[in-house]
Amino acid sequence: MITSNKLNRRSFLKVSALAGGGLILSFNWLAGCKPEEIEEFGLPKEWFRLNGYIKIGENGLITIMSPNPEGGQNVKTSMPLIVAEELDADWKNVVVEQAPLDTDNFTRQFIGGSQAIRIGWIPLRTAGATARQLLINAASQEWNVPAAEITTESGYLIHQASNKRAHYGKMASLAATLPLPENVELKDISEFKLIGKSHKNVETKNIITGKPLFGIDYKKPGMLIAMIIHPPAHGMKLKSFDDSAAKNLPGIKGIFEFKSLQDDYSRTFFDTVSFTDLIAIVGNSTWQVLQAKKAISAEWEPIQSYEEKRDQFGNPTTRIVPAGLESEESQRVKMEAAAKSPRTFRKDGNPEQAFQNAAQVIERTYEAPFLSHNCMEPMNFFAHVQGDKVNCAGPLQKPELTEQALSQRLGIPVENIEIEMTRLGGGYGRRSYAHWLVEAAVISQKMNAPIKLIYTREDDMSGGIYRSRYHANYRAALDENNQLIGFHVIAGGLPENPLYPDRFPAGAVDNYWAEGWEVPSNLTTGSFRAPRSNFMAAVEQSFLDEVAEAAGKDPIDFRLELLKKAKTNPVGERNDYDPERYAGVLELVKSKSNWGQTPAGISRGVSAYFCHNSYAAQVVDLKVENGEVQIDKVFNAIDCGLVVNPDAAKNLCEGAVVDGIGTALFGELKFNQGIPDRMNFDQYRMIRSKEAPKEIETHFVESQEDPTGLGEPAYPPVFAALANALYQATGKRFYNQPFIQELNG
Amino acid sequence: MAQFNLNVNGKTQQVDVDPSTPLLWVLRDHLDLVGTKFGCGIAQCGACTIHLNGTAVRSCQLPVSAAEGAQITTIEGLSENGDHPVQQAWMEHDVPQCGYCQAGQIMTAAALLQQNPNPSDEEIENAMNGNICRCGTYLRIKAAVKTASQKL
Ligand code: FES
Ligand code: FES
């Protein structure tokens, strides 16, 4: 057993405040319930709150708060499941409720980096275990027996000797008044009853019956609809506009220019936004606002280069945002120039010498374009500013980090801002940059009314926060025995440098050199599912496939050989992966896919990567007929520690594979004079049902390690597994994404 | 503005809107039926799929004036208790991730099975190809449609 009292004490502050009274009624109770089970159990008359996560009704029904926003990663099921495990609750009698943004009660309420379960692991368990101990202590008082003799089972307290038994609800009111136990024991992994078994998503029933779960569904009495117009090109700003044909259209309540962030505002990390001078159109209904939006004509002018203030996690910095209307070609010229003078991030041994002595040098260049996140739910947010109070609601990944910008812009203290987190119709990084929340609040303030801001698909796809455009050059040196004696990567991007200098094969090669560069741009970019890894995995794992081939080795054996060296005789000290676990997923995918026995008519490729604390290896089986790729099967081997909810984890890995294959084959956005060449799904090709793999098999490494990331790690390697399989099928290497062009060209 | 009598999920409802208003926005803004989703507005994603006299239709492209007199079914009216065979199959396979596309997927699948209770894999793929799922739940969707067809 582990003893833990590490839970942030703030999580319990509310307990004493509620003690005695103890009753909390949940405001959005119905949104979180599982109707069929509640009918069996009945609604309680009273709720007793044992800590920030747990409320228990007098009839034994339990509510567990889910602290993090939910956008499809299944945290709304798996986080409460972890609490329920230690509480020893019967999952059937648990209702899950989305917590609002509440920094007193919860920490790290955000989506990003696939870290929710990893970081929540001990706090969530401690919350459950503490509440369980409180209930035991209450029963001990009530029954007048030693607490140590009381056991629990599926929501019941039991004292064997005196044959006493009561459900948690019976002791909840007393438990809520008792002092908190200081140290509680956590279960041993072997005692888990809920964790490690598949549990259905608590929200499926609401999703499939069309319940209003999403921000775009949000509605309040008197609410108006708002839309914005932003410049058509990056590098442009608003000069003037004419709304004479729009302002008298039916239902239109206001058209005005506004600033979302003040020019001198020092932006924090997630305050990235492309356009801060916008036109707002506000009216009674969406269609009326859309008509008025079309009837406005605006003039735009090029921006001058300017200095942007940035607050880098407490350190004030500035960056120069260049002027200019960027195009595919102008970017290429700048990128080629920057690639000539990279900075060294890591150098082991003497790479120059190794390349001189090499019997064989392989050199390849890779490119990937800008990508748009394309969440299916377009960007939106509800805001109601009344005097110095703000209520907002909607989908966002980093509520804690957005509050600040909002508070500054409105001049309203953070304490007066309430953010309700709705379900996200996809995030993938895009909803970390919540400029639309600030925009909605500014519009509401100006209109003095509750408003819901909605972006059209075009507003979203042309509005920025893209995945950067990347470029990488790789060189490998083989000696006469086909040993890898030198490895050199130069990676860069516009505007972001994607390099991870300490990842594999760093540590496995005596002479290793990693360099990086970046080109400033006025295009705004940001996190995109498995940031930077989504490119580095794709290209590094394609390159290693070619190096293995040049060395005359099997691609899996070649990697395993390198990993063996990284384990037994590592080079350098900063290698940020565990060679044994890395090799583990390769071994697993090798056996599950029957590697070496490729089915007739099929071509296969392999790839593996480590990011977000988890390991993933994949084998892709495909055929190419008349330029069409048909993916027969994908094998996933994943090591993310202990798997909390296996079927949900599989669903996520399947999604990552489909998403990765779609992006590698079709994903692309280019610029011409600052204007994106794709604005909606008729231009931006998304993977569809027919193009998805026919089958995906997901295997998890059996592990007792604490759980780690899952939403992202299965995504990056599949790009390369696909490229490597396509090579086997066509004899052609794929260096530039999206692959469809080279496939057809 | 003009008045329209719409038959939505078996009930007649009156709305006063511009005749060009797509049914999507009438459902969402005027009738509080927000299960039907906005994804692209140009008939590319299928998030707004509803049934018009039993056929799957993109409500973002259907002016309200063309919907008068027809039987309109939305996800909210597909079944009384959320237990249409397609919905049951969706539960069984725990299909959704973010869930945003799923109402449209279910409406497309239900219309397919209405017309073709025993579709082949290829027919399922063809029918579902107009509905984008950004989270990539396509395999579970196909499996759920298969399961539903066996239950029908
Ligand atoms: S919103 Fe109608 S098809 Fe996309
Ligand atoms: S489940 Fe997210 S778009 Fe389909």
mmCIF file of C-alpha atoms in Angstrom, chain A residues 368-650:
data_model
loop_
_atom_site.group_PDB
_atom_site.id
_atom_site.type_symbol
_atom_site.label_atom_id
_atom_site.label_comp_id
_atom_site.label_asym_id
_atom_site.label_seq_id
_atom_site.Cartn_x
_atom_site.Cartn_y
_atom_site.Cartn_z
ATOM 1 C CA ALA A 368 5.468 19.396 -44.034
ATOM 2 C CA PRO A 369 2.940 22.161 -44.618
ATOM 3 C CA PHE A 370 0.771 24.284 -42.344
ATOM 4 C CA LEU A 371 -2.235 22.484 -40.928
ATOM 5 C CA SER A 372 -5.544 23.700 -39.623
ATOM 6 C CA HIS A 373 -6.983 22.008 -36.519
ATOM 7 C CA ASN A 374 -10.504 21.867 -37.935
ATOM 8 C CA CYS A 375 -12.368 20.987 -34.761
ATOM 9 C CA MET A 376 -15.817 19.904 -35.904
ATOM 10 C CA GLU A 377 -17.457 22.327 -33.504
ATOM 11 C CA PRO A 378 -16.571 25.775 -34.848
ATOM 12 C CA MET A 379 -15.039 28.228 -32.381
ATOM 13 C CA ASN A 380 -17.648 29.816 -30.136
ATOM 14 C CA PHE A 381 -18.190 31.242 -26.679
ATOM 15 C CA PHE A 382 -20.978 32.631 -24.541
ATOM 16 C CA ALA A 383 -20.354 35.740 -22.449
ATOM 17 C CA HIS A 384 -22.436 37.971 -20.268
ATOM 18 C CA VAL A 385 -20.732 40.975 -18.750
ATOM 19 C CA GLN A 386 -22.844 42.798 -16.178
ATOM 20 C CA GLY A 387 -21.070 45.679 -14.492
ATOM 21 C CA ASP A 388 -18.012 44.143 -12.895
ATOM 22 C CA LYS A 389 -19.217 40.555 -13.155
ATOM 23 C CA VAL A 390 -18.575 38.179 -16.015
ATOM 24 C CA ASN A 391 -20.295 34.893 -16.718
ATOM 25 C CA CYS A 392 -19.050 32.901 -19.620
ATOM 26 C CA ALA A 393 -19.491 29.396 -20.900
ATOM 27 C CA GLY A 394 -18.046 27.402 -23.705
ATOM 28 C CA PRO A 395 -15.423 25.003 -24.929
ATOM 29 C CA LEU A 396 -11.825 25.755 -24.103
ATOM 30 C CA GLN A 397 -8.742 23.769 -23.209
ATOM 31 C CA LYS A 398 -6.992 26.126 -20.801
ATOM 32 C CA PRO A 399 -9.593 28.026 -18.784
ATOM 33 C CA GLU A 400 -7.139 28.897 -15.999
ATOM 34 C CA LEU A 401 -4.733 30.502 -18.405
ATOM 35 C CA THR A 402 -7.342 32.457 -20.317
ATOM 36 C CA GLU A 403 -8.888 34.148 -17.285
ATOM 37 C CA GLN A 404 -5.945 36.516 -17.052
ATOM 38 C CA ALA A 405 -6.294 38.016 -20.514
ATOM 39 C CA LEU A 406 -10.000 38.449 -19.968
ATOM 40 C CA SER A 407 -9.548 40.136 -16.615
ATOM 41 C CA GLN A 408 -6.964 42.560 -17.993
ATOM 42 C CA ARG A 409 -8.965 43.447 -21.065
ATOM 43 C CA LEU A 410 -12.205 44.109 -19.201
ATOM 44 C CA GLY A 411 -10.589 45.598 -16.113
ATOM 45 C CA ILE A 412 -12.545 43.128 -13.990
ATOM 46 C CA PRO A 413 -10.813 41.094 -11.270
ATOM 47 C CA VAL A 414 -10.379 37.367 -11.845
ATOM 48 C CA GLU A 415 -12.555 36.608 -8.791
ATOM 49 C CA ASN A 416 -15.526 38.148 -10.586
ATOM 50 C CA ILE A 417 -15.147 35.954 -13.641
ATOM 51 C CA GLU A 418 -17.008 32.690 -13.815
ATOM 52 C CA ILE A 419 -16.225 30.213 -16.537
ATOM 53 C CA GLU A 420 -18.479 27.245 -17.114
ATOM 54 C CA MET A 421 -16.793 24.503 -19.098
ATOM 55 C CA THR A 422 -18.930 22.900 -21.756
ATOM 56 C CA ARG A 423 -17.988 19.805 -23.704
ATOM 57 C CA LEU A 424 -15.555 20.509 -26.548
ATOM 58 C CA GLY A 425 -16.441 19.433 -30.066
ATOM 59 C CA GLY A 426 -12.751 18.685 -30.549
ATOM 60 C CA GLY A 427 -9.705 20.600 -29.381
ATOM 61 C CA TYR A 428 -6.404 19.133 -30.671
ATOM 62 C CA GLY A 429 -4.616 22.243 -29.386
ATOM 63 C CA ARG A 430 -6.771 24.841 -31.118
ATOM 64 C CA ARG A 431 -8.916 25.618 -28.097
ATOM 65 C CA SER A 432 -5.895 26.472 -25.980
ATOM 66 C CA TYR A 433 -5.800 29.845 -27.727
ATOM 67 C CA ALA A 434 -9.043 31.298 -26.469
ATOM 68 C CA HIS A 435 -9.037 34.747 -28.039
ATOM 69 C CA TRP A 436 -12.699 34.191 -28.953
ATOM 70 C CA LEU A 437 -13.578 34.147 -25.259
ATOM 71 C CA VAL A 438 -12.147 37.642 -24.859
ATOM 72 C CA GLU A 439 -13.845 38.738 -28.077
ATOM 73 C CA ALA A 440 -17.199 37.435 -26.843
ATOM 74 C CA ALA A 441 -16.847 39.272 -23.524
ATOM 75 C CA VAL A 442 -15.863 42.559 -25.157
ATOM 76 C CA ILE A 443 -18.861 42.307 -27.480
ATOM 77 C CA SER A 444 -21.169 41.508 -24.557
ATOM 78 C CA GLN A 445 -19.835 44.451 -22.579
ATOM 79 C CA LYS A 446 -20.405 46.786 -25.479
ATOM 80 C CA MET A 447 -23.910 45.445 -26.195
ATOM 81 C CA ASN A 448 -24.757 45.196 -22.517
ATOM 82 C CA ALA A 449 -26.393 41.858 -23.236
ATOM 83 C CA PRO A 450 -25.660 38.148 -23.069
ATOM 84 C CA ILE A 451 -24.188 37.070 -26.383
ATOM 85 C CA LYS A 452 -22.911 33.927 -28.026
ATOM 86 C CA LEU A 453 -20.083 34.446 -30.474
ATOM 87 C CA ILE A 454 -19.921 31.931 -33.319
ATOM 88 C CA TYR A 455 -17.208 31.614 -35.948
ATOM 89 C CA THR A 456 -18.118 30.261 -39.349
ATOM 90 C CA ARG A 457 -15.947 27.436 -40.657
ATOM 91 C CA GLU A 458 -14.263 29.991 -42.923
ATOM 92 C CA ASP A 459 -13.574 32.368 -40.020
ATOM 93 C CA ASP A 460 -11.904 29.508 -38.203
ATOM 94 C CA MET A 461 -9.837 28.041 -41.028
ATOM 95 C CA SER A 462 -8.626 31.428 -42.237
ATOM 96 C CA GLY A 463 -8.112 32.929 -38.776
ATOM 97 C CA GLY A 464 -4.792 31.489 -37.757
ATOM 98 C CA ILE A 465 -3.268 29.366 -34.993
ATOM 99 C CA TYR A 466 -2.036 26.782 -37.467
ATOM 100 C CA ARG A 467 0.441 23.989 -37.113
ATOM 101 C CA SER A 468 3.779 25.516 -38.263
ATOM 102 C CA ARG A 469 5.400 24.750 -41.594
ATOM 103 C CA TYR A 470 8.393 22.474 -41.026
ATOM 104 C CA HIS A 471 11.535 21.342 -42.743
ATOM 105 C CA ALA A 472 14.236 18.845 -41.748
ATOM 106 C CA ASN A 473 17.485 17.619 -43.149
ATOM 107 C CA TYR A 474 18.931 14.307 -41.957
ATOM 108 C CA ARG A 475 22.300 12.688 -42.506
ATOM 109 C CA ALA A 476 23.477 9.296 -41.357
ATOM 110 C CA ALA A 477 27.006 7.858 -41.522
ATOM 111 C CA LEU A 478 27.520 4.085 -41.783
ATOM 112 C CA ASP A 479 30.902 2.422 -41.477
ATOM 113 C CA GLU A 480 32.034 -0.522 -43.591
ATOM 114 C CA ASN A 481 30.293 -2.912 -41.147
ATOM 115 C CA ASN A 482 27.051 -1.012 -41.571
ATOM 116 C CA GLN A 483 27.219 0.380 -38.052
ATOM 117 C CA LEU A 484 25.637 3.774 -37.541
ATOM 118 C CA ILE A 485 28.597 5.918 -36.547
ATOM 119 C CA GLY A 486 27.186 9.380 -37.135
ATOM 120 C CA PHE A 487 23.781 11.051 -37.087
ATOM 121 C CA HIS A 488 22.981 14.650 -37.910
ATOM 122 C CA VAL A 489 19.621 16.415 -37.904
ATOM 123 C CA ILE A 490 18.934 20.033 -38.832
ATOM 124 C CA ALA A 491 15.275 20.878 -38.231
ATOM 125 C CA GLY A 492 13.450 24.141 -38.487
ATOM 126 C CA GLY A 493 10.191 25.807 -39.183
ATOM 127 C CA LEU A 494 8.232 28.890 -39.926
ATOM 128 C CA PRO A 495 7.769 30.180 -37.344
ATOM 129 C CA GLU A 496 8.516 27.290 -34.948
ATOM 130 C CA ASN A 497 11.587 25.109 -34.583
ATOM 131 C CA PRO A 498 10.327 21.528 -34.088
ATOM 132 C CA LEU A 499 13.583 19.969 -32.899
ATOM 133 C CA TYR A 500 13.715 17.675 -29.855
ATOM 134 C CA PRO A 501 17.472 17.304 -29.490
ATOM 135 C CA ASP A 502 17.446 14.633 -26.771
ATOM 136 C CA ARG A 503 15.134 12.105 -28.303
ATOM 137 C CA PHE A 504 16.071 8.844 -29.964
ATOM 138 C CA PRO A 505 18.439 8.172 -31.686
ATOM 139 C CA ALA A 506 20.312 10.607 -29.410
ATOM 140 C CA GLY A 507 22.053 8.414 -26.873
ATOM 141 C CA ALA A 508 22.403 5.517 -29.293
ATOM 142 C CA VAL A 509 24.996 7.037 -31.640
ATOM 143 C CA ASP A 510 28.525 8.023 -30.614
ATOM 144 C CA ASN A 511 28.661 10.984 -32.926
ATOM 145 C CA TYR A 512 25.396 12.870 -32.826
ATOM 146 C CA TRP A 513 24.536 16.420 -33.805
ATOM 147 C CA ALA A 514 21.191 18.216 -33.542
ATOM 148 C CA GLU A 515 20.729 21.710 -34.923
ATOM 149 C CA GLY A 516 17.672 23.901 -35.251
ATOM 150 C CA TRP A 517 16.439 27.140 -36.735
ATOM 151 C CA GLU A 518 13.281 29.187 -37.136
ATOM 152 C CA VAL A 519 11.956 31.992 -39.318
ATOM 153 C CA PRO A 520 9.846 34.791 -37.821
ATOM 154 C CA SER A 521 6.462 35.287 -39.408
ATOM 155 C CA ASN A 522 3.233 37.175 -38.884
ATOM 156 C CA LEU A 523 1.354 33.907 -39.232
ATOM 157 C CA THR A 524 0.123 32.683 -35.890
ATOM 158 C CA THR A 525 0.753 29.077 -35.037
ATOM 159 C CA GLY A 526 0.365 26.953 -31.962
ATOM 160 C CA SER A 527 0.048 23.541 -30.407
ATOM 161 C CA PHE A 528 -1.327 20.850 -32.670
ATOM 162 C CA ARG A 529 -1.965 17.296 -31.450
ATOM 163 C CA ALA A 530 1.467 16.141 -30.186
ATOM 164 C CA PRO A 531 3.167 19.460 -30.964
ATOM 165 C CA ARG A 532 6.433 19.194 -32.940
ATOM 166 C CA SER A 533 6.480 15.431 -32.351
ATOM 167 C CA ASN A 534 3.891 15.134 -35.110
ATOM 168 C CA PHE A 535 6.605 16.239 -37.549
ATOM 169 C CA MET A 536 9.768 14.932 -35.903
ATOM 170 C CA ALA A 537 8.383 11.392 -35.560
ATOM 171 C CA ALA A 538 7.173 11.394 -39.139
ATOM 172 C CA VAL A 539 10.518 12.325 -40.621
ATOM 173 C CA GLU A 540 12.946 10.698 -38.222
ATOM 174 C CA GLN A 541 11.138 7.364 -38.450
ATOM 175 C CA SER A 542 10.999 7.558 -42.244
ATOM 176 C CA PHE A 543 14.679 8.366 -42.359
ATOM 177 C CA LEU A 544 15.633 5.501 -40.038
ATOM 178 C CA ASP A 545 13.744 3.160 -42.356
ATOM 179 C CA GLU A 546 15.991 4.270 -45.198
ATOM 180 C CA VAL A 547 19.124 4.018 -43.104
ATOM 181 C CA ALA A 548 18.182 0.480 -42.048
ATOM 182 C CA GLU A 549 17.701 -0.420 -45.678
ATOM 183 C CA ALA A 550 21.057 1.077 -46.638
ATOM 184 C CA ALA A 551 22.659 -0.927 -43.832
ATOM 185 C CA GLY A 552 20.938 -4.066 -45.108
ATOM 186 C CA LYS A 553 19.060 -4.556 -41.855
ATOM 187 C CA ASP A 554 15.498 -5.249 -40.889
ATOM 188 C CA PRO A 555 13.962 -1.935 -39.765
ATOM 189 C CA ILE A 556 12.788 -3.306 -36.399
ATOM 190 C CA ASP A 557 16.066 -5.120 -35.680
ATOM 191 C CA PHE A 558 17.993 -2.002 -36.644
ATOM 192 C CA ARG A 559 16.071 0.115 -34.096
ATOM 193 C CA LEU A 560 16.367 -2.585 -31.440
ATOM 194 C CA GLU A 561 20.113 -2.708 -31.981
ATOM 195 C CA LEU A 562 20.347 1.041 -31.417
ATOM 196 C CA LEU A 563 18.116 0.865 -28.349
ATOM 197 C CA LYS A 564 20.301 -1.856 -26.914
ATOM 198 C CA LYS A 565 23.259 0.439 -27.196
ATOM 199 C CA ALA A 566 21.286 3.304 -25.633
ATOM 200 C CA LYS A 567 20.548 1.037 -22.703
ATOM 201 C CA THR A 568 23.885 -0.656 -22.150
ATOM 202 C CA ASN A 569 26.225 2.086 -23.191
ATOM 203 C CA PRO A 570 24.339 5.370 -23.552
ATOM 204 C CA VAL A 571 25.943 8.424 -25.077
ATOM 205 C CA GLY A 572 25.284 11.642 -23.176
ATOM 206 C CA GLU A 573 23.168 12.207 -20.117
ATOM 207 C CA ARG A 574 20.111 14.038 -21.313
ATOM 208 C CA ASN A 575 18.416 11.257 -23.268
ATOM 209 C CA ASP A 576 14.756 11.701 -22.520
ATOM 210 C CA TYR A 577 13.456 8.192 -23.157
ATOM 211 C CA ASP A 578 13.696 4.798 -21.543
ATOM 212 C CA PRO A 579 15.341 2.463 -24.107
ATOM 213 C CA GLU A 580 13.814 -0.601 -22.521
ATOM 214 C CA ARG A 581 10.225 0.591 -22.735
ATOM 215 C CA TYR A 582 10.908 1.911 -26.233
ATOM 216 C CA ALA A 583 12.165 -1.523 -27.286
ATOM 217 C CA GLY A 584 9.181 -3.055 -25.495
ATOM 218 C CA VAL A 585 6.617 -1.554 -27.860
ATOM 219 C CA LEU A 586 8.703 -2.553 -30.876
ATOM 220 C CA GLU A 587 8.896 -6.144 -29.632
ATOM 221 C CA LEU A 588 5.170 -6.152 -28.994
ATOM 222 C CA VAL A 589 4.240 -4.832 -32.425
ATOM 223 C CA LYS A 590 6.684 -7.251 -33.978
ATOM 224 C CA SER A 591 4.997 -10.250 -32.430
ATOM 225 C CA LYS A 592 1.395 -9.052 -32.792
ATOM 226 C CA SER A 593 1.826 -8.210 -36.467
ATOM 227 C CA ASN A 594 3.776 -11.388 -37.236
ATOM 228 C CA TRP A 595 6.515 -9.162 -38.581
ATOM 229 C CA GLY A 596 8.487 -10.892 -41.279
ATOM 230 C CA GLN A 597 5.421 -12.703 -42.568
ATOM 231 C CA THR A 598 3.718 -10.020 -44.599
ATOM 232 C CA PRO A 599 0.329 -11.204 -45.907
ATOM 233 C CA ALA A 600 0.189 -11.763 -49.688
ATOM 234 C CA GLY A 601 -0.538 -8.658 -51.720
ATOM 235 C CA ILE A 602 0.136 -6.371 -48.756
ATOM 236 C CA SER A 603 2.928 -3.888 -48.141
ATOM 237 C CA ARG A 604 3.894 -2.958 -44.628
ATOM 238 C CA GLY A 605 5.843 -0.328 -42.779
ATOM 239 C CA VAL A 606 6.851 0.158 -39.180
ATOM 240 C CA SER A 607 7.530 3.135 -36.941
ATOM 241 C CA ALA A 608 7.896 3.911 -33.227
ATOM 242 C CA TYR A 609 8.103 7.023 -31.113
ATOM 243 C CA PHE A 610 8.186 8.318 -27.573
ATOM 244 C CA CYS A 611 6.394 11.469 -26.491
ATOM 245 C CA HIS A 612 4.159 12.672 -23.657
ATOM 246 C CA ASN A 613 5.712 10.041 -21.410
ATOM 247 C CA SER A 614 4.327 7.162 -23.474
ATOM 248 C CA TYR A 615 5.697 4.819 -26.118
ATOM 249 C CA ALA A 616 3.962 3.811 -29.335
ATOM 250 C CA ALA A 617 4.940 1.493 -32.177
ATOM 251 C CA GLN A 618 2.886 0.834 -35.257
ATOM 252 C CA VAL A 619 2.759 -1.415 -38.275
ATOM 253 C CA VAL A 620 0.671 -0.318 -41.250
ATOM 254 C CA ASP A 621 -0.529 -2.850 -43.850
ATOM 255 C CA LEU A 622 -1.733 -1.412 -47.141
ATOM 256 C CA LYS A 623 -2.150 -1.786 -50.875
ATOM 257 C CA VAL A 624 -1.992 0.854 -53.566
ATOM 258 C CA GLU A 625 -4.278 0.360 -56.558
ATOM 259 C CA ASN A 626 -4.637 2.962 -59.317
ATOM 260 C CA GLY A 627 -3.122 5.633 -57.101
ATOM 261 C CA GLU A 628 -5.606 4.866 -54.317
ATOM 262 C CA VAL A 629 -4.303 3.790 -50.959
ATOM 263 C CA GLN A 630 -6.244 1.130 -49.161
ATOM 264 C CA ILE A 631 -5.170 0.553 -45.611
ATOM 265 C CA ASP A 632 -6.030 -2.950 -44.563
ATOM 266 C CA LYS A 633 -4.827 -2.966 -41.046
ATOM 267 C CA VAL A 634 -2.888 -1.015 -38.467
ATOM 268 C CA PHE A 635 -1.298 -2.629 -35.424
ATOM 269 C CA ASN A 636 -0.736 -0.379 -32.427
ATOM 270 C CA ALA A 637 1.540 -1.318 -29.568
ATOM 271 C CA ILE A 638 1.320 1.205 -26.742
ATOM 272 C CA ASP A 639 3.039 1.579 -23.412
ATOM 273 C CA CYS A 640 1.207 4.241 -21.405
ATOM 274 C CA GLY A 641 1.720 2.583 -18.031
ATOM 275 C CA LEU A 642 -1.336 1.154 -16.347
ATOM 276 C CA VAL A 643 -4.380 1.491 -18.614
ATOM 277 C CA VAL A 644 -7.256 3.013 -16.660
ATOM 278 C CA ASN A 645 -10.139 2.335 -19.054
ATOM 279 C CA PRO A 646 -8.981 -0.043 -21.793
ATOM 280 C CA ASP A 647 -11.808 0.210 -24.324
ATOM 281 C CA ALA A 648 -11.814 4.008 -24.144
ATOM 282 C CA ALA A 649 -8.025 3.959 -24.502
ATOM 283 C CA LYS A 650 -8.384 1.839 -27.618
#
